Protein backbone atom coordinates (compact mmCIF):
# COMPACT_ATOMS: atom_id res chain seq x y z
CA UNK A 1 0.00 0.00 0.00
CA UNK A 2 2.76 2.45 0.89
CA UNK A 3 4.76 1.42 -2.17
CA UNK A 4 1.85 2.10 -4.51
CA UNK A 5 1.29 5.52 -2.91
CA UNK A 6 4.94 6.47 -3.33
CA UNK A 7 4.97 5.27 -6.95
CA UNK A 8 1.78 7.19 -7.69
CA UNK A 9 3.28 10.35 -6.18
CA UNK A 10 6.47 9.92 -8.20
CA UNK A 11 4.45 9.43 -11.38
CA UNK A 12 2.29 12.48 -10.66
CA UNK A 13 5.37 14.61 -9.97
CA UNK A 14 6.99 13.39 -13.18
CA UNK A 15 3.89 14.21 -15.22
CA UNK A 16 3.84 17.67 -13.64
CA UNK A 17 7.46 18.23 -14.64
CA UNK A 18 6.64 16.97 -18.14
CA UNK A 19 3.78 19.48 -18.36
CA UNK A 20 6.09 22.33 -17.31
CA UNK A 21 8.67 21.20 -19.85
CA UNK A 22 6.03 21.09 -22.59
CA UNK A 23 4.88 24.58 -21.55
CA UNK A 24 8.45 25.74 -22.22
CA UNK A 25 8.15 24.36 -25.77
CA UNK A 26 10.59 21.49 -25.22
CA UNK A 27 8.28 18.77 -26.47
CA UNK A 28 10.83 15.98 -27.01
CA UNK A 29 12.15 16.35 -23.47
CA UNK A 30 8.58 16.52 -22.13
CA UNK A 31 7.68 13.31 -23.97
CA UNK A 32 10.66 11.49 -22.48
CA UNK A 33 9.93 12.76 -18.97
CA UNK A 34 6.30 11.65 -19.33
CA UNK A 35 7.45 8.22 -20.49
CA UNK A 36 9.78 7.85 -17.50
CA UNK A 37 7.14 9.05 -15.07
CA UNK A 38 4.58 6.50 -16.30
CA UNK A 39 6.90 3.56 -15.55
CA UNK A 40 6.43 3.49 -11.71
CA UNK A 41 2.64 3.59 -11.83
CA UNK A 42 2.67 1.04 -14.63
CA UNK A 43 4.78 -1.30 -12.53
CA UNK A 44 2.46 -0.82 -9.53
CA UNK A 45 -0.61 -1.50 -11.60
CA UNK A 46 0.92 -4.66 -13.03
CA UNK A 47 1.47 -6.02 -9.51
CA UNK A 48 4.91 -7.52 -10.01
CA UNK A 49 4.43 -10.11 -7.23
CA UNK A 50 0.85 -11.10 -7.90
CA UNK A 51 0.66 -10.81 -11.63
CA UNK A 52 1.56 -14.45 -12.29
CA UNK A 53 -1.54 -15.76 -10.52
CA UNK A 54 -4.23 -13.45 -11.79
CA UNK A 55 -2.94 -11.72 -14.90
CA UNK A 56 -6.03 -12.62 -16.90
CA UNK A 57 -8.67 -11.82 -14.28
CA UNK A 58 -7.47 -8.42 -13.03
CA UNK A 59 -8.23 -5.40 -15.25
CA UNK A 60 -5.76 -3.18 -13.39
CA UNK A 61 -2.94 -5.51 -14.52
CA UNK A 62 -3.95 -4.99 -18.14
CA UNK A 63 -4.19 -1.26 -17.48
CA UNK A 64 -0.63 -1.38 -16.15
CA UNK A 65 0.56 -3.21 -19.25
CA UNK A 66 -1.25 -0.63 -21.36
CA UNK A 67 0.50 2.19 -19.52
CA UNK A 68 3.86 0.46 -19.95
CA UNK A 69 3.12 0.03 -23.66
CA UNK A 70 2.21 3.72 -23.86
CA UNK A 71 5.48 4.58 -22.16
CA UNK A 72 7.46 2.48 -24.66
CA UNK A 73 5.54 4.07 -27.54
CA UNK A 74 6.37 7.55 -26.25
CA UNK A 75 10.05 6.59 -26.09
CA UNK A 76 9.99 5.39 -29.69
CA UNK A 77 8.10 8.43 -30.97
CA UNK A 78 10.52 10.80 -29.27
CA UNK A 79 13.52 8.97 -30.77
CA UNK A 80 12.03 9.10 -34.28
CA UNK A 81 11.24 12.79 -33.89
CA UNK A 82 14.74 13.49 -32.62
CA UNK A 83 16.34 11.69 -35.56
CA UNK A 84 14.20 13.64 -38.01
CA UNK A 85 15.09 16.91 -36.30
CA UNK A 86 18.81 16.12 -36.36
CA UNK A 87 18.85 15.32 -40.05
CA UNK A 88 18.00 11.71 -40.66
CA UNK A 89 19.55 8.33 -40.21
CA UNK A 90 23.05 6.92 -40.26
CA UNK A 91 23.80 7.69 -43.90
CA UNK A 92 23.04 11.38 -43.50
CA UNK A 93 24.98 11.65 -40.22
CA UNK A 94 27.96 9.82 -41.74
CA UNK A 95 27.94 12.18 -44.74
CA UNK A 96 27.78 15.19 -42.40
CA UNK A 97 30.98 14.20 -40.57
CA UNK A 98 34.01 16.42 -41.18
CA UNK A 99 35.97 15.34 -44.24
CA UNK A 100 33.09 13.39 -45.76
CA UNK A 101 31.94 14.23 -49.28
CA UNK A 102 28.52 15.86 -49.20
CA UNK A 103 26.04 15.71 -52.09
CA UNK A 104 24.36 18.90 -50.88
CA UNK A 105 26.92 21.12 -52.60
CA UNK A 106 28.07 21.04 -56.18
CA UNK A 107 31.83 20.54 -56.65
CA UNK A 108 32.40 24.16 -57.67
CA UNK A 109 29.79 25.71 -55.39
CA UNK A 110 32.35 27.58 -53.32
CA UNK A 111 33.81 29.32 -56.39
CA UNK A 112 32.31 32.76 -57.01
CA UNK A 113 30.03 33.26 -59.94
CA UNK A 114 31.86 35.36 -62.52
CA UNK A 115 29.19 35.45 -65.16
CA UNK A 116 29.01 33.70 -68.53
CA UNK A 117 32.26 32.88 -70.27
CA UNK A 118 34.52 33.43 -67.26
CA UNK A 119 36.01 30.77 -65.04
CA UNK A 120 37.13 30.95 -61.44
CA UNK A 121 40.61 29.77 -62.38
CA UNK A 122 41.43 32.91 -64.43
CA UNK A 123 42.19 35.90 -62.20
CA UNK A 124 40.51 39.15 -63.19
CA UNK A 125 42.18 42.42 -62.33
CA UNK A 126 40.64 45.80 -61.55
CA UNK A 127 36.99 46.55 -61.06
CA UNK A 128 34.61 44.02 -62.57
CA UNK A 129 31.48 45.04 -64.35
CA UNK A 130 28.45 42.84 -64.85
CA UNK A 131 26.59 42.45 -68.13
CA UNK A 132 24.43 45.44 -67.11
CA UNK A 133 27.51 47.64 -66.63
CA UNK A 134 27.32 47.79 -62.80
CA UNK A 135 30.53 48.32 -60.83
CA UNK A 136 31.09 45.81 -58.00
CA UNK A 137 34.42 47.19 -56.78
CA UNK A 138 33.01 48.28 -53.42
CA UNK A 139 31.61 44.80 -52.83
CA UNK A 140 34.96 43.28 -53.80
CA UNK A 141 36.73 45.55 -51.31
CA UNK A 142 34.42 44.45 -48.51
CA UNK A 143 34.91 40.77 -49.38
CA UNK A 144 38.70 41.15 -49.55
CA UNK A 145 38.67 42.97 -46.21
CA UNK A 146 36.97 39.94 -44.62
CA UNK A 147 39.23 37.48 -46.42
CA UNK A 148 36.58 36.05 -48.67
PDB file of C-alpha atoms in Angstrom, residues 39-114:
ATOM      1  CA  UNK A  39       6.897   3.564 -15.549  1.00  0.00           C
ATOM      2  CA  UNK A  40       6.431   3.491 -11.706  1.00  0.00           C
ATOM      3  CA  UNK A  41       2.636   3.591 -11.828  1.00  0.00           C
ATOM      4  CA  UNK A  42       2.675   1.045 -14.628  1.00  0.00           C
ATOM      5  CA  UNK A  43       4.781  -1.299 -12.525  1.00  0.00           C
ATOM      6  CA  UNK A  44       2.464  -0.815  -9.533  1.00  0.00           C
ATOM      7  CA  UNK A  45      -0.614  -1.504 -11.604  1.00  0.00           C
ATOM      8  CA  UNK A  46       0.919  -4.664 -13.032  1.00  0.00           C
ATOM      9  CA  UNK A  47       1.472  -6.025  -9.506  1.00  0.00           C
ATOM     10  CA  UNK A  48       4.910  -7.524 -10.011  1.00  0.00           C
ATOM     11  CA  UNK A  49       4.428 -10.106  -7.228  1.00  0.00           C
ATOM     12  CA  UNK A  50       0.850 -11.101  -7.895  1.00  0.00           C
ATOM     13  CA  UNK A  51       0.656 -10.805 -11.634  1.00  0.00           C
ATOM     14  CA  UNK A  52       1.556 -14.446 -12.290  1.00  0.00           C
ATOM     15  CA  UNK A  53      -1.537 -15.759 -10.522  1.00  0.00           C
ATOM     16  CA  UNK A  54      -4.235 -13.450 -11.787  1.00  0.00           C
ATOM     17  CA  UNK A  55      -2.938 -11.720 -14.898  1.00  0.00           C
ATOM     18  CA  UNK A  56      -6.034 -12.617 -16.900  1.00  0.00           C
ATOM     19  CA  UNK A  57      -8.666 -11.817 -14.277  1.00  0.00           C
ATOM     20  CA  UNK A  58      -7.471  -8.421 -13.029  1.00  0.00           C
ATOM     21  CA  UNK A  59      -8.229  -5.401 -15.248  1.00  0.00           C
ATOM     22  CA  UNK A  60      -5.759  -3.182 -13.393  1.00  0.00           C
ATOM     23  CA  UNK A  61      -2.941  -5.505 -14.524  1.00  0.00           C
ATOM     24  CA  UNK A  62      -3.946  -4.992 -18.136  1.00  0.00           C
ATOM     25  CA  UNK A  63      -4.194  -1.262 -17.485  1.00  0.00           C
ATOM     26  CA  UNK A  64      -0.631  -1.380 -16.146  1.00  0.00           C
ATOM     27  CA  UNK A  65       0.556  -3.209 -19.251  1.00  0.00           C
ATOM     28  CA  UNK A  66      -1.252  -0.633 -21.364  1.00  0.00           C
ATOM     29  CA  UNK A  67       0.502   2.189 -19.516  1.00  0.00           C
ATOM     30  CA  UNK A  68       3.858   0.456 -19.946  1.00  0.00           C
ATOM     31  CA  UNK A  69       3.125   0.026 -23.662  1.00  0.00           C
ATOM     32  CA  UNK A  70       2.207   3.722 -23.865  1.00  0.00           C
ATOM     33  CA  UNK A  71       5.483   4.583 -22.158  1.00  0.00           C
ATOM     34  CA  UNK A  72       7.460   2.480 -24.663  1.00  0.00           C
ATOM     35  CA  UNK A  73       5.544   4.071 -27.545  1.00  0.00           C
ATOM     36  CA  UNK A  74       6.368   7.552 -26.247  1.00  0.00           C
ATOM     37  CA  UNK A  75      10.055   6.590 -26.091  1.00  0.00           C
ATOM     38  CA  UNK A  76       9.995   5.391 -29.694  1.00  0.00           C
ATOM     39  CA  UNK A  77       8.097   8.430 -30.974  1.00  0.00           C
ATOM     40  CA  UNK A  78      10.518  10.804 -29.270  1.00  0.00           C
ATOM     41  CA  UNK A  79      13.516   8.965 -30.774  1.00  0.00           C
ATOM     42  CA  UNK A  80      12.031   9.102 -34.282  1.00  0.00           C
ATOM     43  CA  UNK A  81      11.239  12.792 -33.893  1.00  0.00           C
ATOM     44  CA  UNK A  82      14.741  13.487 -32.617  1.00  0.00           C
ATOM     45  CA  UNK A  83      16.344  11.688 -35.559  1.00  0.00           C
ATOM     46  CA  UNK A  84      14.205  13.637 -38.010  1.00  0.00           C
ATOM     47  CA  UNK A  85      15.088  16.907 -36.302  1.00  0.00           C
ATOM     48  CA  UNK A  86      18.814  16.119 -36.364  1.00  0.00           C
ATOM     49  CA  UNK A  87      18.849  15.319 -40.052  1.00  0.00           C
ATOM     50  CA  UNK A  88      18.001  11.710 -40.665  1.00  0.00           C
ATOM     51  CA  UNK A  89      19.550   8.332 -40.214  1.00  0.00           C
ATOM     52  CA  UNK A  90      23.046   6.915 -40.256  1.00  0.00           C
ATOM     53  CA  UNK A  91      23.795   7.695 -43.904  1.00  0.00           C
ATOM     54  CA  UNK A  92      23.037  11.383 -43.499  1.00  0.00           C
ATOM     55  CA  UNK A  93      24.977  11.650 -40.222  1.00  0.00           C
ATOM     56  CA  UNK A  94      27.957   9.824 -41.742  1.00  0.00           C
ATOM     57  CA  UNK A  95      27.942  12.180 -44.735  1.00  0.00           C
ATOM     58  CA  UNK A  96      27.784  15.192 -42.403  1.00  0.00           C
ATOM     59  CA  UNK A  97      30.982  14.199 -40.565  1.00  0.00           C
ATOM     60  CA  UNK A  98      34.010  16.422 -41.183  1.00  0.00           C
ATOM     61  CA  UNK A  99      35.973  15.335 -44.237  1.00  0.00           C
ATOM     62  CA  UNK A 100      33.086  13.391 -45.756  1.00  0.00           C
ATOM     63  CA  UNK A 101      31.945  14.230 -49.281  1.00  0.00           C
ATOM     64  CA  UNK A 102      28.520  15.855 -49.200  1.00  0.00           C
ATOM     65  CA  UNK A 103      26.043  15.714 -52.086  1.00  0.00           C
ATOM     66  CA  UNK A 104      24.361  18.902 -50.875  1.00  0.00           C
ATOM     67  CA  UNK A 105      26.924  21.123 -52.599  1.00  0.00           C
ATOM     68  CA  UNK A 106      28.070  21.042 -56.181  1.00  0.00           C
ATOM     69  CA  UNK A 107      31.827  20.544 -56.653  1.00  0.00           C
ATOM     70  CA  UNK A 108      32.398  24.163 -57.672  1.00  0.00           C
ATOM     71  CA  UNK A 109      29.793  25.713 -55.394  1.00  0.00           C
ATOM     72  CA  UNK A 110      32.349  27.578 -53.321  1.00  0.00           C
ATOM     73  CA  UNK A 111      33.811  29.321 -56.394  1.00  0.00           C
ATOM     74  CA  UNK A 112      32.308  32.765 -57.009  1.00  0.00           C
ATOM     75  CA  UNK A 113      30.030  33.256 -59.941  1.00  0.00           C
ATOM     76  CA  UNK A 114      31.860  35.359 -62.515  1.00  0.00           C
TER      77      UNK A 114
END
